[in-house]
Amino acid sequence: MLQAIAGKEFLQMARDGRFRVVTLLMLALLLLSLFAGARHHRSLRTERERAAQVQRDQWLTQGEKGPHAAAHFGVYAFKPSGSLALVDRGVNAYAGSMIWLEPHKQNSFRDAPAQDSTSLLRFGELTTAFVLQTALPLLIITLTFGAFAGERERGTLRLAAAQGVRMETLALGKALGIAGALGLLLVPAAICGAATLVLGGAVTRGSGSDLVPRTLLLALSYLLYFGITLFLSLAVSAWARTARLALLFLLGGWVAATLIAPRLVADAAKRLYPTPSSVAFAEKVKFELAGAGDAHNESDQRMERLKQETLKQYGVQDLKDLPVAFEGISLQAGEDWGYPVFDRNYNALDAQFSRQEAVCETAGYVLPFLSIRSLSAGLSGTDRRAHEHFARATEVYRRTLIRIINDDVKYHAKTGDTGYTNGRALYEKVPVFAYKPLTVSDLRDSFRMPLLALAAGFFTTAAVAVFSARKQRILP
Amino acid sequence: MNLLLLFLRLETKRLWRDRTLPLAFLLMTVFLAVAVQSGRGFVRKERAIIASAQTEEKTRILGLKQQIAELTSGTATQQPSRGSDPRLPSNVGRLGQHWAVKPPVSVMGTLAAGRNDLYPPCLPVSNRGVETLFGIGEIENPQFLLTGRFDPVFVLVFLFPLFLLALGYNLLSEERENGTLALLRAQSVPLPAVLGAKTTARWLLFALPVAVFAPTLLLLAGLFGGDRITGDTIVRLVLVTVLTACYGAFWLALCAGVNALRKDSATNVATLVGIWLLLTLIVPGALQEGAGVLFPVPSRIALIEATRKNSMKTTQQGNALLARYYEDHPELAEAAQSKTIDPKDFSARRAAVAKSVEQIVEPLIVRHDTQLRRQQEFTTRFSWLSPVITFASALEELAGSGAERQQRFETQVKRFREQWQEFFLPRVFARMTISVRDIESLPRFTFEEEAEGMVQGRALGVAFPVVGLTLLLGAAAARLLERRD
């Protein structure tokens, strides 16, 4: 019986001209967004890889100079674009794309692409994720709203009941049939998506091993999301007196879930856990750094203590008698004094952002849109956590770079000798910045909650759909 | 007219009785109230940022003056390092940085955060490279920037049309489905007149009250929030009313047009929501992509690369550059020679290098800005494809959070930075020291707003195509019904 109902529903939909038109339009939209994503991803990747190479060359060829001056020339780190960014660009447009790594301070990311775009960006980007998260549920709603209510109005539901069809079976059969019809859209789209990933140059050496589980998880998350929408629509269709009422209710729910609630939840999260202003943040860091000690200021009290400690350590009376250059020691000490300040403040900011996101993730239990958005961007490596991970990697690299430079001063220069210089030999000691993105297993903890929310939502809505179907009125 | 009055009475009764109208009003009131509250919060934050920046600057400048006074009088207990000596003009150019402020527009700032949440309301102007001046964002969770804000412009641009669609999707279809359309036609009432009267009734009953209510709420919030209310504020609020009323009329005309196709109510809903999706999300997204493809903006990465490349090259020619500068400015060379400072002074050489680098990368910056302007022009040119875009940009313009005002601010900041450089560079090259009096005469930035008439004119200009499109849709609906009648 289940198979027969599913088959009938599938055939009915496939034969419906309106379904064919809407599905073709949706497919066109999906493909367009995929190709636009691939183009965007390719140009970003090419530009950033080239920029990283140019950067390295500039670092190596900056010429003979004082090592500290070379460190001040610094390096820029560019955020790489992950393969699945062509599906979901996540926060990429709003988070900075590069960071300057220099001595004495941990800079913030800058040059968010959104600043270099037109006002239209605030309407949203036409990405595959947007089509899947926002437009596709609308298609599901338009396919499903009349599933029970329409049959009831036409009187065919009474006929089915009279033939002894159990309403639970009918609900599951309809769900399977509609899901099958959706497959006509999603399967070709998924094949095109995979082809774009491979042919569009998004799959690179080394990305393959992690890409497969990421893609599979992404597909599973979206399937759960579509399932929730489908079961909810069926439940509403069973509950509503008329098809029109079902449609209005579902569309209202769609607007509330995808447009209104995310903004309200974001506002609530910001209100609960306010973000500090850039001025206040910079002031706090500056104030704390001032208390930490200034490596460039010989009259700084902490520097004076360092001098005494160094003299004691090497058993000499004068800095000039040191077997190492005190400048190297003091520069590194200045860095070491600053690290806890940066760590404390940037960690606090990250914690505040995480608390804000936790509010959204909790709301994801009742708003699947928030869960899928979080999962989709997370699996595509374009969420804030991925950005934060990259930021931390750049800071580790900055500290390594500065330590190599300061050690060179310490072990090769002489105290008080301001004329010491070095060149390429030193610069080559600084390793190339190689960023290793988070893997799926690293992300297990952060994905658990939204994935659980989606799975819970899927089974709950399935149960609700079956229950509503069983309890629905058979007569109009 | 009689027909309109009759339908107005009937529709009021009907929509009131089936609770559609009170529910719509209630929801709209709640949404607008929450949105105004959120908008006020954003403006409050902007003002707090500006206030803390100004306090920071005041304290910093006071500290600098005190330090200079102590160093000059010999009462300083600590000698500053070369990089923080407040008497050196190159240091003061950096340490004395001035915050260039773009204040939120009184009352109207609440209407739309627009692009303001992407940029800080104040920029630190100093003698650091011009590439460091822009590209800095205000600290915010990028996830929330992506989500957008629940401000009044969001309610009016995105949600208001949905209410109108809910009120207007069944203008005729319901009559047909209930069998009352035949009764109406039996009384020889022409269908276009019925449709016109029902549409106008909904505009008068819902769209117009919302168009008046939203700016009134903004005004009240401004009054209670202690904002300065001027004649220009009132004109801008009236413009919000006019634009919202026109925008509402467009969506209702669309409902009328779809109803004229004589489909059932469910199909009408699906069609209208499809059009809404197309106009609010897909067309803007596609235009944005198109602008990006046609007028690619050179990324800031290229600018950084070029700056560093030329900085390396010019640093090696630092002394030559400095010599050339003195050739061009002999009066500064004379002043410099009279000082006991080393003629190969690091600050002067660095300033010469920075100036040279800026001249080299200037074409890149110009190209970047030109391409961005072209993108904006392209999207503006094709914004008629969706009244949603024109309406949203007009409201942002009135709120002072549009692209035009931001562009104006950045241009003025660039100009001010030149003024800043003009203040410090001659002092650097003349190897002068900075006195307390110099600090007191540091250039200060004041944002010059565009003439009010221009802003208002541009915003009002949006109403015409929207009204035109509304009339066109209305005429098309009437024609369609007449033909099939």
PDB file of N, CA and C in Angstrom, chain A residues 39 47 50-51 55 58 61 73-74 76 89 110-111 115-120 122-123 130 244 247-248 251 254-255 259 263 267 270 275 277-278 283 296 299 353 356-357 373 384, chain B residues 38 49 56 78 81 114-115 117-119 131 134-136 138 140-141 143-145 147 149 154 162 169 174 265 269 276 280 288-289 293 299-301 304-305 308 312 368 372 379:
ATOM      1  N   ARG A  39      33.017  30.123  -9.816  1.00  0.00           N
ATOM      2  CA  ARG A  39      33.791  31.237 -10.388  1.00  0.00           C
ATOM      3  C   ARG A  39      34.412  32.079  -9.262  1.00  0.00           C
ATOM      4  N   GLU A  47      43.828  34.177  -6.519  1.00  0.00           N
ATOM      5  CA  GLU A  47      44.364  35.445  -6.033  1.00  0.00           C
ATOM      6  C   GLU A  47      45.135  35.258  -4.722  1.00  0.00           C
ATOM      7  N   ARG A  50      48.392  33.254  -5.158  1.00  0.00           N
ATOM      8  CA  ARG A  50      49.402  34.093  -5.809  1.00  0.00           C
ATOM      9  C   ARG A  50      49.931  35.128  -4.804  1.00  0.00           C
ATOM     10  N   ALA A  51      48.992  35.727  -4.061  1.00  0.00           N
ATOM     11  CA  ALA A  51      49.371  36.746  -3.087  1.00  0.00           C
ATOM     12  C   ALA A  51      50.303  36.156  -2.024  1.00  0.00           C
ATOM     13  N   GLN A  55      53.974  37.422  -1.403  1.00  0.00           N
ATOM     14  CA  GLN A  55      54.289  37.799  -0.040  1.00  0.00           C
ATOM     15  C   GLN A  55      55.601  37.173   0.422  1.00  0.00           C
ATOM     16  N   GLN A  58      58.498  38.674  -1.342  1.00  0.00           N
ATOM     17  CA  GLN A  58      58.812  40.001  -0.808  1.00  0.00           C
ATOM     18  C   GLN A  58      59.529  39.881   0.529  1.00  0.00           C
ATOM     19  N   THR A  61      63.124  38.780  -0.207  1.00  0.00           N
ATOM     20  CA  THR A  61      63.976  39.705  -0.976  1.00  0.00           C
ATOM     21  C   THR A  61      63.927  41.127  -0.436  1.00  0.00           C
ATOM     22  N   PHE A  73      58.813  44.908   8.719  1.00  0.00           N
ATOM     23  CA  PHE A  73      58.286  44.816   7.349  1.00  0.00           C
ATOM     24  C   PHE A  73      57.118  43.821   7.366  1.00  0.00           C
ATOM     25  N   GLY A  74      57.288  42.782   8.195  1.00  0.00           N
ATOM     26  CA  GLY A  74      56.208  41.832   8.471  1.00  0.00           C
ATOM     27  C   GLY A  74      55.746  41.034   7.273  1.00  0.00           C
ATOM     28  N   TYR A  76      51.996  39.363   5.419  1.00  0.00           N
ATOM     29  CA  TYR A  76      50.542  39.304   5.408  1.00  0.00           C
ATOM     30  C   TYR A  76      50.129  37.845   5.275  1.00  0.00           C
ATOM     31  N   ARG A  89      29.223  30.353   1.125  1.00  0.00           N
ATOM     32  CA  ARG A  89      30.290  31.323   1.400  1.00  0.00           C
ATOM     33  C   ARG A  89      30.283  31.765   2.852  1.00  0.00           C
ATOM     34  N   ARG A 110      41.368  42.437   8.464  1.00  0.00           N
ATOM     35  CA  ARG A 110      40.861  43.607   7.781  1.00  0.00           C
ATOM     36  C   ARG A 110      40.393  43.255   6.371  1.00  0.00           C
ATOM     37  N   ASP A 111      39.823  44.229   5.724  1.00  0.00           N
ATOM     38  CA  ASP A 111      39.370  44.103   4.340  1.00  0.00           C
ATOM     39  C   ASP A 111      38.333  43.011   4.133  1.00  0.00           C
ATOM     40  N   GLN A 115      32.846  45.189   2.412  1.00  0.00           N
ATOM     41  CA  GLN A 115      33.104  46.631   2.338  1.00  0.00           C
ATOM     42  C   GLN A 115      33.378  47.082   0.907  1.00  0.00           C
ATOM     43  N   ASP A 116      33.809  46.136   0.087  1.00  0.00           N
ATOM     44  CA  ASP A 116      34.101  46.459  -1.309  1.00  0.00           C
ATOM     45  C   ASP A 116      33.014  45.924  -2.220  1.00  0.00           C
ATOM     46  N   SER A 117      31.792  46.039  -1.796  1.00  0.00           N
ATOM     47  CA  SER A 117      30.700  45.570  -2.644  1.00  0.00           C
ATOM     48  C   SER A 117      29.596  46.619  -2.625  1.00  0.00           C
ATOM     49  N   THR A 118      28.603  46.396  -3.429  1.00  0.00           N
ATOM     50  CA  THR A 118      27.513  47.373  -3.484  1.00  0.00           C
ATOM     51  C   THR A 118      26.542  47.123  -2.333  1.00  0.00           C
ATOM     52  N   SER A 119      25.578  48.039  -2.211  1.00  0.00           N
ATOM     53  CA  SER A 119      24.605  47.914  -1.114  1.00  0.00           C
ATOM     54  C   SER A 119      23.765  46.649  -1.254  1.00  0.00           C
ATOM     55  N   LEU A 120      23.727  46.082  -2.454  1.00  0.00           N
ATOM     56  CA  LEU A 120      22.855  44.922  -2.688  1.00  0.00           C
ATOM     57  C   LEU A 120      23.287  43.684  -1.914  1.00  0.00           C
ATOM     58  N   ARG A 122      23.557  43.289   1.058  1.00  0.00           N
ATOM     59  CA  ARG A 122      22.760  43.094   2.266  1.00  0.00           C
ATOM     60  C   ARG A 122      21.444  42.383   1.984  1.00  0.00           C
ATOM     61  N   PHE A 123      21.097  42.220   0.695  1.00  0.00           N
ATOM     62  CA  PHE A 123      19.901  41.443   0.363  1.00  0.00           C
ATOM     63  C   PHE A 123      20.229  39.951   0.398  1.00  0.00           C
ATOM     64  N   PHE A 130      22.044  29.526  -0.143  1.00  0.00           N
ATOM     65  CA  PHE A 130      20.838  30.367  -0.059  1.00  0.00           C
ATOM     66  C   PHE A 130      19.662  29.661  -0.744  1.00  0.00           C
ATOM     67  N   ARG A 244      -5.951  26.452   1.341  1.00  0.00           N
ATOM     68  CA  ARG A 244      -5.519  27.842   1.352  1.00  0.00           C
ATOM     69  C   ARG A 244      -4.990  28.223   2.727  1.00  0.00           C
ATOM     70  N   LEU A 247      -1.625  26.725   3.198  1.00  0.00           N
ATOM     71  CA  LEU A 247      -0.593  27.450   2.454  1.00  0.00           C
ATOM     72  C   LEU A 247      -0.218  28.734   3.194  1.00  0.00           C
ATOM     73  N   LEU A 248      -1.227  29.466   3.629  1.00  0.00           N
ATOM     74  CA  LEU A 248      -0.958  30.726   4.329  1.00  0.00           C
ATOM     75  C   LEU A 248      -0.160  30.481   5.603  1.00  0.00           C
ATOM     76  N   LEU A 251       3.436  29.468   4.662  1.00  0.00           N
ATOM     77  CA  LEU A 251       4.233  30.597   4.168  1.00  0.00           C
ATOM     78  C   LEU A 251       4.581  31.542   5.311  1.00  0.00           C
ATOM     79  N   TRP A 254       7.319  30.002   7.124  1.00  0.00           N
ATOM     80  CA  TRP A 254       8.579  30.112   6.364  1.00  0.00           C
ATOM     81  C   TRP A 254       9.205  31.489   6.564  1.00  0.00           C
ATOM     82  N   VAL A 255       8.372  32.514   6.470  1.00  0.00           N
ATOM     83  CA  VAL A 255       8.865  33.888   6.659  1.00  0.00           C
ATOM     84  C   VAL A 255       9.400  34.043   8.079  1.00  0.00           C
ATOM     85  N   LEU A 259      13.329  34.479   7.893  1.00  0.00           N
ATOM     86  CA  LEU A 259      13.626  35.913   7.825  1.00  0.00           C
ATOM     87  C   LEU A 259      13.559  36.602   9.188  1.00  0.00           C
ATOM     88  N   ARG A 263      16.969  37.021  12.731  1.00  0.00           N
ATOM     89  CA  ARG A 263      17.345  38.390  13.115  1.00  0.00           C
ATOM     90  C   ARG A 263      17.010  38.653  14.583  1.00  0.00           C
ATOM     91  N   ASP A 267      19.624  39.494  17.511  1.00  0.00           N
ATOM     92  CA  ASP A 267      19.493  40.685  18.361  1.00  0.00           C
ATOM     93  C   ASP A 267      19.504  40.300  19.838  1.00  0.00           C
ATOM     94  N   LYS A 270      22.971  39.318  20.928  1.00  0.00           N
ATOM     95  CA  LYS A 270      23.846  40.486  21.099  1.00  0.00           C
ATOM     96  C   LYS A 270      23.491  41.242  22.379  1.00  0.00           C
ATOM     97  N   THR A 275      28.790  42.778  22.159  1.00  0.00           N
ATOM     98  CA  THR A 275      30.112  42.808  21.526  1.00  0.00           C
ATOM     99  C   THR A 275      30.773  44.135  21.896  1.00  0.00           C
ATOM    100  N   SER A 277      33.029  47.491  21.489  1.00  0.00           N
ATOM    101  CA  SER A 277      33.327  48.294  20.300  1.00  0.00           C
ATOM    102  C   SER A 277      34.818  48.207  20.002  1.00  0.00           C
ATOM    103  N   SER A 278      35.191  48.499  18.758  1.00  0.00           N
ATOM    104  CA  SER A 278      36.598  48.400  18.382  1.00  0.00           C
ATOM    105  C   SER A 278      37.440  49.380  19.187  1.00  0.00           C
ATOM    106  N   GLU A 283      41.455  50.148  23.240  1.00  0.00           N
ATOM    107  CA  GLU A 283      41.856  50.881  24.441  1.00  0.00           C
ATOM    108  C   GLU A 283      42.264  49.930  25.562  1.00  0.00           C
ATOM    109  N   HIS A 296      60.908  48.724  23.784  1.00  0.00           N
ATOM    110  CA  HIS A 296      61.657  49.791  23.102  1.00  0.00           C
ATOM    111  C   HIS A 296      62.013  50.939  24.046  1.00  0.00           C
ATOM    112  N   SER A 299      63.890  52.999  29.791  1.00  0.00           N
ATOM    113  CA  SER A 299      63.609  53.427  31.160  1.00  0.00           C
ATOM    114  C   SER A 299      62.385  52.730  31.747  1.00  0.00           C
ATOM    115  N   PHE A 353      31.712  35.766  21.372  1.00  0.00           N
ATOM    116  CA  PHE A 353      31.094  35.370  20.098  1.00  0.00           C
ATOM    117  C   PHE A 353      30.517  33.950  20.213  1.00  0.00           C
ATOM    118  N   GLN A 356      27.333  34.012  22.008  1.00  0.00           N
ATOM    119  CA  GLN A 356      26.267  34.516  21.119  1.00  0.00           C
ATOM    120  C   GLN A 356      25.788  33.391  20.199  1.00  0.00           C
ATOM    121  N   GLU A 357      26.762  32.638  19.668  1.00  0.00           N
ATOM    122  CA  GLU A 357      26.390  31.560  18.748  1.00  0.00           C
ATOM    123  C   GLU A 357      25.657  30.425  19.466  1.00  0.00           C
ATOM    124  N   ARG A 373      21.945  26.416   8.794  1.00  0.00           N
ATOM    125  CA  ARG A 373      22.860  27.489   8.408  1.00  0.00           C
ATOM    126  C   ARG A 373      24.206  27.310   9.096  1.00  0.00           C
ATOM    127  N   ARG A 384      32.289  31.285  11.414  1.00  0.00           N
ATOM    128  CA  ARG A 384      33.196  32.101  12.217  1.00  0.00           C
ATOM    129  C   ARG A 384      34.248  31.260  12.917  1.00  0.00           C
TER     130      ARG A 384
ATOM    131  N   SER B  38      15.404  48.024  18.136  1.00  0.00           N
ATOM    132  CA  SER B  38      16.688  47.495  17.660  1.00  0.00           C
ATOM    133  C   SER B  38      17.491  48.595  16.959  1.00  0.00           C
ATOM    134  N   ILE B  49      30.380  54.548  20.577  1.00  0.00           N
ATOM    135  CA  ILE B  49      31.700  54.360  19.956  1.00  0.00           C
ATOM    136  C   ILE B  49      32.336  55.726  19.694  1.00  0.00           C
ATOM    137  N   GLU B  56      38.869  59.133  24.222  1.00  0.00           N
ATOM    138  CA  GLU B  56      40.223  58.562  24.082  1.00  0.00           C
ATOM    139  C   GLU B  56      41.164  59.600  23.489  1.00  0.00           C
ATOM    140  N   GLN B  78      61.081  60.529  32.895  1.00  0.00           N
ATOM    141  CA  GLN B  78      61.507  59.442  31.994  1.00  0.00           C
ATOM    142  C   GLN B  78      61.765  60.010  30.608  1.00  0.00           C
ATOM    143  N   SER B  81      61.480  56.820  24.275  1.00  0.00           N
ATOM    144  CA  SER B  81      62.287  56.201  23.222  1.00  0.00           C
ATOM    145  C   SER B  81      62.084  56.996  21.927  1.00  0.00           C
ATOM    146  N   GLY B 114      21.639  49.881   7.488  1.00  0.00           N
ATOM    147  CA  GLY B 114      22.207  49.925   6.133  1.00  0.00           C
ATOM    148  C   GLY B 114      23.616  49.378   6.088  1.00  0.00           C
ATOM    149  N   ARG B 115      24.514  50.195   5.544  1.00  0.00           N
ATOM    150  CA  ARG B 115      25.912  49.757   5.459  1.00  0.00           C
ATOM    151  C   ARG B 115      26.707  50.199   6.683  1.00  0.00           C
ATOM    152  N   ASP B 117      26.751  49.164   9.639  1.00  0.00           N
ATOM    153  CA  ASP B 117      27.313  48.145  10.534  1.00  0.00           C
ATOM    154  C   ASP B 117      28.564  47.501   9.928  1.00  0.00           C
ATOM    155  N   LEU B 118      28.862  47.856   8.672  1.00  0.00           N
ATOM    156  CA  LEU B 118      30.084  47.328   8.054  1.00  0.00           C
ATOM    157  C   LEU B 118      31.284  48.231   8.319  1.00  0.00           C
ATOM    158  N   TYR B 119      30.983  49.493   8.583  1.00  0.00           N
ATOM    159  CA  TYR B 119      32.073  50.456   8.768  1.00  0.00           C
ATOM    160  C   TYR B 119      31.992  51.061  10.163  1.00  0.00           C
ATOM    161  N   GLU B 131      46.538  52.947   2.963  1.00  0.00           N
ATOM    162  CA  GLU B 131      45.918  51.617   2.850  1.00  0.00           C
ATOM    163  C   GLU B 131      45.446  51.104   4.202  1.00  0.00           C
ATOM    164  N   PHE B 134      41.349  52.584   5.458  1.00  0.00           N
ATOM    165  CA  PHE B 134      40.075  51.931   5.156  1.00  0.00           C
ATOM    166  C   PHE B 134      40.244  50.416   5.261  1.00  0.00           C
ATOM    167  N   GLY B 135      39.145  49.752   5.198  1.00  0.00           N
ATOM    168  CA  GLY B 135      39.221  48.284   5.276  1.00  0.00           C
ATOM    169  C   GLY B 135      39.148  47.798   6.698  1.00  0.00           C
ATOM    170  N   ILE B 136      39.029  48.759   7.632  1.00  0.00           N
ATOM    171  CA  ILE B 136      38.896  48.358   9.034  1.00  0.00           C
ATOM    172  C   ILE B 136      37.400  48.250   9.319  1.00  0.00           C
ATOM    173  N   GLU B 138      34.143  47.530  12.113  1.00  0.00           N
ATOM    174  CA  GLU B 138      33.794  47.586  13.527  1.00  0.00           C
ATOM    175  C   GLU B 138      33.735  46.137  14.031  1.00  0.00           C
ATOM    176  N   GLU B 140      32.351  42.956  15.211  1.00  0.00           N
ATOM    177  CA  GLU B 140      31.011  42.387  15.269  1.00  0.00           C
ATOM    178  C   GLU B 140      31.108  40.921  14.867  1.00  0.00           C
ATOM    179  N   ASN B 141      30.251  40.121  15.423  1.00  0.00           N
ATOM    180  CA  ASN B 141      30.217  38.718  15.040  1.00  0.00           C
ATOM    181  C   ASN B 141      29.807  38.653  13.566  1.00  0.00           C
ATOM    182  N   GLN B 143      28.758  36.444  11.796  1.00  0.00           N
ATOM    183  CA  GLN B 143      27.531  35.675  11.594  1.00  0.00           C
ATOM    184  C   GLN B 143      26.305  36.602  11.646  1.00  0.00           C
ATOM    185  N   PHE B 144      26.391  37.596  12.513  1.00  0.00           N
ATOM    186  CA  PHE B 144      25.263  38.513  12.671  1.00  0.00           C
ATOM    187  C   PHE B 144      25.227  39.557  11.557  1.00  0.00           C
ATOM    188  N   LEU B 145      26.406  39.879  11.051  1.00  0.00           N
ATOM    189  CA  LEU B 145      26.425  40.802   9.903  1.00  0.00           C
ATOM    190  C   LEU B 145      25.762  40.128   8.713  1.00  0.00           C
ATOM    191  N   THR B 147      23.484  37.783   8.906  1.00  0.00           N
ATOM    192  CA  THR B 147      22.054  37.655   9.191  1.00  0.00           C
ATOM    193  C   THR B 147      21.307  38.954   8.889  1.00  0.00           C
ATOM    194  N   ARG B 149      20.029  42.967  10.262  1.00  0.00           N
ATOM    195  CA  ARG B 149      19.402  43.497  11.475  1.00  0.00           C
ATOM    196  C   ARG B 149      17.891  43.541  11.332  1.00  0.00           C
ATOM    197  N   PHE B 154      14.037  46.775   7.414  1.00  0.00           N
ATOM    198  CA  PHE B 154      13.796  45.355   7.122  1.00  0.00           C
ATOM    199  C   PHE B 154      12.294  45.059   7.171  1.00  0.00           C
ATOM    200  N   LEU B 162       4.683  41.326   2.457  1.00  0.00           N
ATOM    201  CA  LEU B 162       4.062  40.026   2.742  1.00  0.00           C
ATOM    202  C   LEU B 162       2.686  40.203   3.380  1.00  0.00           C
ATOM    203  N   TYR B 169      -4.096  38.633  -1.882  1.00  0.00           N
ATOM    204  CA  TYR B 169      -3.931  37.514  -2.827  1.00  0.00           C
ATOM    205  C   TYR B 169      -5.264  37.012  -3.383  1.00  0.00           C
ATOM    206  N   GLU B 174     -11.298  34.878  -4.274  1.00  0.00           N
ATOM    207  CA  GLU B 174     -12.174  34.427  -3.195  1.00  0.00           C
ATOM    208  C   GLU B 174     -13.649  34.615  -3.551  1.00  0.00           C
ATOM    209  N   SER B 265      -7.163  30.893  -5.474  1.00  0.00           N
ATOM    210  CA  SER B 265      -6.440  31.615  -4.418  1.00  0.00           C
ATOM    211  C   SER B 265      -5.085  31.003  -4.111  1.00  0.00           C
ATOM    212  N   VAL B 269      -1.459  32.828  -4.291  1.00  0.00           N
ATOM    213  CA  VAL B 269      -0.497  32.947  -3.181  1.00  0.00           C
ATOM    214  C   VAL B 269       0.874  32.491  -3.648  1.00  0.00           C
ATOM    215  N   TRP B 276       7.590  37.773  -4.956  1.00  0.00           N
ATOM    216  CA  TRP B 276       8.229  38.434  -3.809  1.00  0.00           C
ATOM    217  C   TRP B 276       9.674  37.928  -3.648  1.00  0.00           C
ATOM    218  N   THR B 280      12.764  40.388  -4.033  1.00  0.00           N
ATOM    219  CA  THR B 280      13.490  40.766  -2.818  1.00  0.00           C
ATOM    220  C   THR B 280      14.829  40.050  -2.656  1.00  0.00           C
ATOM    221  N   GLN B 288      23.942  41.770  -8.051  1.00  0.00           N
ATOM    222  CA  GLN B 288      25.215  41.851  -7.319  1.00  0.00           C
ATOM    223  C   GLN B 288      26.271  40.984  -8.003  1.00  0.00           C
ATOM    224  N   GLU B 289      25.874  39.754  -8.374  1.00  0.00           N
ATOM    225  CA  GLU B 289      26.806  38.848  -9.073  1.00  0.00           C
ATOM    226  C   GLU B 289      27.212  39.453 -10.404  1.00  0.00           C
ATOM    227  N   VAL B 293      30.906  40.473 -11.903  1.00  0.00           N
ATOM    228  CA  VAL B 293      31.509  39.882 -13.112  1.00  0.00           C
ATOM    229  C   VAL B 293      31.896  40.988 -14.094  1.00  0.00           C
ATOM    230  N   SER B 299      41.172  43.694  -5.747  1.00  0.00           N
ATOM    231  CA  SER B 299      41.080  43.468  -4.310  1.00  0.00           C
ATOM    232  C   SER B 299      42.109  44.314  -3.575  1.00  0.00           C
ATOM    233  N   ARG B 300      41.851  44.450  -2.285  1.00  0.00           N
ATOM    234  CA  ARG B 300      42.780  45.204  -1.442  1.00  0.00           C
ATOM    235  C   ARG B 300      44.132  44.484  -1.363  1.00  0.00           C
ATOM    236  N   ILE B 301      44.086  43.170  -1.648  1.00  0.00           N
ATOM    237  CA  ILE B 301      45.330  42.389  -1.608  1.00  0.00           C
ATOM    238  C   ILE B 301      46.315  42.984  -2.612  1.00  0.00           C
ATOM    239  N   ILE B 304      47.830  46.114  -1.268  1.00  0.00           N
ATOM    240  CA  ILE B 304      48.850  45.832  -0.240  1.00  0.00           C
ATOM    241  C   ILE B 304      50.143  45.374  -0.916  1.00  0.00           C
ATOM    242  N   GLU B 305      49.975  44.458  -1.883  1.00  0.00           N
ATOM    243  CA  GLU B 305      51.144  43.941  -2.617  1.00  0.00           C
ATOM    244  C   GLU B 305      51.927  45.079  -3.246  1.00  0.00           C
ATOM    245  N   ARG B 308      53.735  47.309  -0.721  1.00  0.00           N
ATOM    246  CA  ARG B 308      54.949  46.698  -0.153  1.00  0.00           C
ATOM    247  C   ARG B 308      56.067  46.624  -1.178  1.00  0.00           C
ATOM    248  N   MET B 312      59.528  48.598  -0.741  1.00  0.00           N
ATOM    249  CA  MET B 312      60.866  47.983  -0.745  1.00  0.00           C
ATOM    250  C   MET B 312      61.792  48.731  -1.703  1.00  0.00           C
ATOM    251  N   HIS B 368      40.480  51.032  -7.996  1.00  0.00           N
ATOM    252  CA  HIS B 368      39.628  50.303  -7.050  1.00  0.00           C
ATOM    253  C   HIS B 368      38.322  51.065  -6.826  1.00  0.00           C
ATOM    254  N   LEU B 372      34.432  50.148  -8.085  1.00  0.00           N
ATOM    255  CA  LEU B 372      33.378  50.030  -7.083  1.00  0.00           C
ATOM    256  C   LEU B 372      32.225  50.977  -7.421  1.00  0.00           C
ATOM    257  N   THR B 379      24.310  48.687 -10.614  1.00  0.00           N
ATOM    258  CA  THR B 379      23.159  48.186  -9.833  1.00  0.00           C
ATOM    259  C   THR B 379      22.067  49.250  -9.733  1.00  0.00           C
TER     260      THR B 379
END
